[in-house]
Coordinates of C-alpha atoms in Angstrom, one line a residue:
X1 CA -10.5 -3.8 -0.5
X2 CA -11.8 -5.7 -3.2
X3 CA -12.0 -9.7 -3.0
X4 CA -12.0 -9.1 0.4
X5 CA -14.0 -12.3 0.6
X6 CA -11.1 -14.4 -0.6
X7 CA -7.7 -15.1 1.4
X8 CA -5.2 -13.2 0.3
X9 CA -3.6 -15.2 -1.8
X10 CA -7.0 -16.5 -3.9
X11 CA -7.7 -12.8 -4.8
X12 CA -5.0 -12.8 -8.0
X13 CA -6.5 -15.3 -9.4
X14 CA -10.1 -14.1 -8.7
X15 CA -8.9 -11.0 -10.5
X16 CA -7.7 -12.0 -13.4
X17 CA -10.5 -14.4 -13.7
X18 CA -12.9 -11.1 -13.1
X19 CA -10.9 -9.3 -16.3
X20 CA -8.8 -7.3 -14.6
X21 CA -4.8 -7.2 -16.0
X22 CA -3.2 -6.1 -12.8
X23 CA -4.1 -5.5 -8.9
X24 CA -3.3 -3.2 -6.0
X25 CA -1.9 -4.4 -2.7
X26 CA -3.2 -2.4 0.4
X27 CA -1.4 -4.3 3.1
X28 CA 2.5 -5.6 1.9
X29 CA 2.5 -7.5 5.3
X30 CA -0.5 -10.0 4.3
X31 CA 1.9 -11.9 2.9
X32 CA 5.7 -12.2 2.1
X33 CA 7.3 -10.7 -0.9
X34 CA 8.2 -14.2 -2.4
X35 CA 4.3 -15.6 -2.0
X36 CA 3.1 -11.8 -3.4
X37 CA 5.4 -12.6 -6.4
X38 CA 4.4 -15.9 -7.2
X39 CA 0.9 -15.2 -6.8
X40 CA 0.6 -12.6 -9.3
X41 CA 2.9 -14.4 -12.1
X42 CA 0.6 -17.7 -11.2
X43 CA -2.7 -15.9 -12.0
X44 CA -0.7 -13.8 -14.6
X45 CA -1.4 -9.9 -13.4
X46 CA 0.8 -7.7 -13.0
X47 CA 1.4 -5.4 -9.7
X48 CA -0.1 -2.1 -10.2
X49 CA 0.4 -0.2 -6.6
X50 CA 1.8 -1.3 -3.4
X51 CA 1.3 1.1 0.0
X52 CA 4.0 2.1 1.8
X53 CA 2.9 0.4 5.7
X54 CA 0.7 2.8 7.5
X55 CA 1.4 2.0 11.5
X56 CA -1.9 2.6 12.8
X57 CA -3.7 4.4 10.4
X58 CA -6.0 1.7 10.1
X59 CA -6.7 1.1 13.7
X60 CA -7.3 4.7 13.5
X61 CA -4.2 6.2 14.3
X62 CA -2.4 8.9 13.3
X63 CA 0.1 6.5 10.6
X64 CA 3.6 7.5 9.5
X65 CA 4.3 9.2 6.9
X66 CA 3.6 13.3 8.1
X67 CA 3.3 12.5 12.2
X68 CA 6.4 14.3 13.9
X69 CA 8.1 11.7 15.9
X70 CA 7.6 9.1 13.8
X71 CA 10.0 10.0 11.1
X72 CA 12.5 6.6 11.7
X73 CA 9.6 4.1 11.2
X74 CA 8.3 5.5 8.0
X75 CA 11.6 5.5 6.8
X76 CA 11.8 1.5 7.9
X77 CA 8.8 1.1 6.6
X78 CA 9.9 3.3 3.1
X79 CA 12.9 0.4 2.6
X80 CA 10.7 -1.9 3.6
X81 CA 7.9 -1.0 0.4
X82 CA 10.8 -0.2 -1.9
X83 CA 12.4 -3.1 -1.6
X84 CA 9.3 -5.6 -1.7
X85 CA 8.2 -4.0 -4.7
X86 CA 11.8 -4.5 -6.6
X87 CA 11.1 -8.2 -5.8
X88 CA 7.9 -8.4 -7.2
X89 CA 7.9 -5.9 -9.9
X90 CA 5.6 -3.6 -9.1
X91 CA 4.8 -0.5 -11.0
X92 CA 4.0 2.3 -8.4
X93 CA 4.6 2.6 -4.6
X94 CA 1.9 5.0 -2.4
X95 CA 3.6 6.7 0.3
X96 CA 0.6 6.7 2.7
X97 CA -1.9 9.2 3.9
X98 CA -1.1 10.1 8.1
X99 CA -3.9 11.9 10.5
X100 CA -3.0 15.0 12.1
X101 CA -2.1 13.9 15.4
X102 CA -4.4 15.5 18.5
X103 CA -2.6 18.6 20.1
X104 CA -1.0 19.1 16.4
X105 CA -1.8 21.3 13.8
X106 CA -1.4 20.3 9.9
X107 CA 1.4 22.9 10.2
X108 CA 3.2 21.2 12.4
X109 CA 3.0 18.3 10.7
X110 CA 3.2 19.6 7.1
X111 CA 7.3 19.9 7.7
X112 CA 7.6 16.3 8.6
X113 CA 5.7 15.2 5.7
X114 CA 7.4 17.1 3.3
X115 CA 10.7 15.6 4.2
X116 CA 9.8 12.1 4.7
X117 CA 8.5 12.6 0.7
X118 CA 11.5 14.1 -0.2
X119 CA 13.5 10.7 1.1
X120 CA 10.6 8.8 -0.8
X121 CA 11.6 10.7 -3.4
X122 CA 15.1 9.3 -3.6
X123 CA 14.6 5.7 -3.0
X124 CA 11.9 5.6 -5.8
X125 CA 14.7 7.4 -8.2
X126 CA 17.5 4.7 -7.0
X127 CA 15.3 1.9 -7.4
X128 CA 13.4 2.7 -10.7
X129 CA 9.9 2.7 -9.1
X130 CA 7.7 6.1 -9.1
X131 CA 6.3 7.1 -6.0
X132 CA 2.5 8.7 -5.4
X133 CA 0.6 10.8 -3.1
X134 CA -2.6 11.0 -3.0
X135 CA -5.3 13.7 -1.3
X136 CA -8.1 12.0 0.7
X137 CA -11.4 14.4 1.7
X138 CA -12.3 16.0 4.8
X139 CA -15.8 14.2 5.0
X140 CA -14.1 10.8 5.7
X141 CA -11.4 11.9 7.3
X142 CA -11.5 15.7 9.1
X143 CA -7.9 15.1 10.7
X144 CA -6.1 14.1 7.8
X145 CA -3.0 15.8 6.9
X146 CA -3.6 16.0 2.7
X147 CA -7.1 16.2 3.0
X148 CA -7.5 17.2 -0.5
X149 CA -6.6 16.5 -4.2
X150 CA -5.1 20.3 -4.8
X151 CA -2.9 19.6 -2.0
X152 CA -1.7 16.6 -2.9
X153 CA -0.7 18.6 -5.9
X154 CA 1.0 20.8 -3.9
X155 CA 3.2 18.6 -2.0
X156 CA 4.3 17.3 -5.8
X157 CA 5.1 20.3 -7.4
X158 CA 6.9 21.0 -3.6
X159 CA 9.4 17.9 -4.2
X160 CA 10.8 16.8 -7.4
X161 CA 10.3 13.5 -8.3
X162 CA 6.9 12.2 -6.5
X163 CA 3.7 11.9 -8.9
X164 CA -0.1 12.3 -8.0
X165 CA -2.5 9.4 -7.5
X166 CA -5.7 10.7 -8.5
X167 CA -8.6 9.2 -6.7
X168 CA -12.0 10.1 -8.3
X169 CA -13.9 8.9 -5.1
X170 CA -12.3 11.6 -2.6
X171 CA -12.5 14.6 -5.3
X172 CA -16.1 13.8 -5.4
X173 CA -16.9 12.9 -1.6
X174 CA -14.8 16.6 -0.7
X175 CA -18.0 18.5 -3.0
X176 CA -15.7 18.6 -6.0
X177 CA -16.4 17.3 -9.9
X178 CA -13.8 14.3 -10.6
X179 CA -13.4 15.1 -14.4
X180 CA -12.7 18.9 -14.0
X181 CA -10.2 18.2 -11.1
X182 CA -8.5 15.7 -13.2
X183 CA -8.4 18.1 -16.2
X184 CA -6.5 20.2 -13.6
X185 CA -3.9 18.1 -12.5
X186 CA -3.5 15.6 -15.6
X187 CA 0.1 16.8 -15.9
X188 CA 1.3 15.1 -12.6
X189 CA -1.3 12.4 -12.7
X190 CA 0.7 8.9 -12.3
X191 CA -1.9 6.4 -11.2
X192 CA -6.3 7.0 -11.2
X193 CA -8.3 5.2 -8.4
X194 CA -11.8 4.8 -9.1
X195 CA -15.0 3.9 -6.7
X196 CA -18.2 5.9 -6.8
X197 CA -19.5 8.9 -4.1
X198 CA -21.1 9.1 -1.7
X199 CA -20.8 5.5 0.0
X200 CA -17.8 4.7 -1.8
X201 CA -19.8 1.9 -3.7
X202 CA -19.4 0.2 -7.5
X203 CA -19.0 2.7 -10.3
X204 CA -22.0 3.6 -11.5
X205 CA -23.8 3.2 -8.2
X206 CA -23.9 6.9 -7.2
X207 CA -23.4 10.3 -8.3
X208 CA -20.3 10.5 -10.5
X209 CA -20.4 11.3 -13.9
X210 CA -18.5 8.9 -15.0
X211 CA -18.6 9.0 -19.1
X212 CA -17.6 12.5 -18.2
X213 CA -14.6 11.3 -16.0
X214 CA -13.2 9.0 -18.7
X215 CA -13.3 11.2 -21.3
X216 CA -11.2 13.7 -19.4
X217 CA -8.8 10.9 -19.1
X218 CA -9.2 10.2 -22.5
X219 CA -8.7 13.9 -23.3
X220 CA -5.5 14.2 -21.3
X221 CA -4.1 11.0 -23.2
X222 CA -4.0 9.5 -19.8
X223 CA -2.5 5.6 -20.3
X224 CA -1.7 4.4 -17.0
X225 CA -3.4 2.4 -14.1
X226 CA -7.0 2.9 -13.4
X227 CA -7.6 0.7 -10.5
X228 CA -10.8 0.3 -8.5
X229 CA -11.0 0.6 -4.5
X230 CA -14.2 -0.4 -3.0
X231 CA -14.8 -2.2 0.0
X232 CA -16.3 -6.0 -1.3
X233 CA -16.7 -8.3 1.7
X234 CA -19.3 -10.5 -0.3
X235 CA -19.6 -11.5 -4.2
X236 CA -17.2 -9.2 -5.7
X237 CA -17.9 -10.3 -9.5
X238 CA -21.4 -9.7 -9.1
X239 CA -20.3 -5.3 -8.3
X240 CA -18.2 -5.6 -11.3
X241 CA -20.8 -4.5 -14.5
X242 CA -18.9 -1.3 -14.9
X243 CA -15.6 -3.1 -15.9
X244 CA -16.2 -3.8 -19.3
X245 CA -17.9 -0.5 -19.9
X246 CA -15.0 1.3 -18.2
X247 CA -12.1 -0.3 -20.0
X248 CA -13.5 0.3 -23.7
X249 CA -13.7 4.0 -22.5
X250 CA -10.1 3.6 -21.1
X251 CA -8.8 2.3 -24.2
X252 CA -10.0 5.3 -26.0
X253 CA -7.0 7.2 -24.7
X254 CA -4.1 6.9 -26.6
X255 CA -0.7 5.5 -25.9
X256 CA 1.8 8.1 -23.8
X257 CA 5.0 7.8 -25.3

């Protein structure tokens, strides 16, 4: 999303230049595994989170990964996210948010989803690489399957082995308070995603409380990834005056052993 007005591979490098230490990868198909790799050890960042593919989630489509039906290509595209991020080292893989199909309830689909995380589950055990789910919000996105953060935590606890990406943006847009939700589910937390409600916009250009968000991160001892996801299409530097702010708040928590 960010450094969207960059080609692909220019965004590292922006990155890194913009203080960040590692990035996010929405789409793994922008670009081949081998040009990914060398593009992060060139600008010298580090691979936070890849997606698994999404089929046509973005077109608006119902996607992969809880659509009945569609169980062989998410697990293609599984194999295909596992094995790009063993090439270019990357420290999480998301397994990809679906739309309830039309004629479908989430019941029907729950089942399918459930077992295409469970086969997540053991690819990201056999190649080293946790796996993530994440709850988006109702607001956005009425028809999709884990439509919330407590779900999300559901589905975890449901299958051994999968970890919860936290995204403060979609707690807040679905009515709910960021830092208490967090407080809730810091146990399975494996990855934070940060933008601010309600237009998804810059931190600190909305109504998140955001001191209060890091120091429940802080209080949990919280010491992975924090990654922002905004949509930049212009000057992306000129949105980023919450970074430095953010990471002396981040570095309050200590290290997890």
């Amino acid at each position: 999303m960010m450094f969207g007005e960059l080609p692909f591979a220019a965004r590292f490098a922006a990155a890194a230049a913009a203080g960040f230490d590692g990035v996010e990868i929405q789409r793994i198909d922008e670009a081949t595994p081998h040009a990914i790799a060398a593009a992060a050890t060139q600008a010298g960042v580090q691979v936070a989170l890849i997606n698994v593919p999404m089929g046509d989630l973005l077109s608006g489509g119902p996607g992969l990964s809880g659509v009945p039906g569609r169980e062989q290509a998410y697990v293609r595209a599984l194999h295909q996210a596992f094995e790009t991020a063993t090439l270019i080292g990357a420290h999480r893989v998301h397994l990809g948010p679906s739309r309830v199909p039309p004629g479908l309830s989430r019941d029907d689909c729950l089942p399918t989803y459930l077992a295409n995380i469970a086969t997540a589950a053991e690819l990201s055990a056999a190649a080293g690489i946790p796996a993530v789910v994440e709850g988006m919000n109702r607001v956005d996105a009425p028809d999709a399957l884990i439509a919330s953060v407590d779900l999300a935590a559901e589905m975890v606890h449901r299958v051994p082995g999968i970890g919860l990406l936290f995204d403060a943006y979609h707690v807040a847009k679905g009515g709910h308070d960021p830092a208490a939700a967090f407080a809730r589910h810091r146990a399975i937390a494996r990855h934070v995603q940060i933008a601010d409600a309600p237009a998804r916009t810059a931190p600190g250009t909305g109504t998140i409380a955001w001191d209060r968000f890091f120091a429940a991160l802080a209080d949990a001892e919280y010491a992975g990834w924090i990654g922002a996801e905004y949509p930049c299409a212009g000057d992306t530097p000129a949105t980023l005056g919450w970074l430095k702010p953010a990471r002396r708040s981040a570095r309050a928590a200590p290290p997890r052993s």
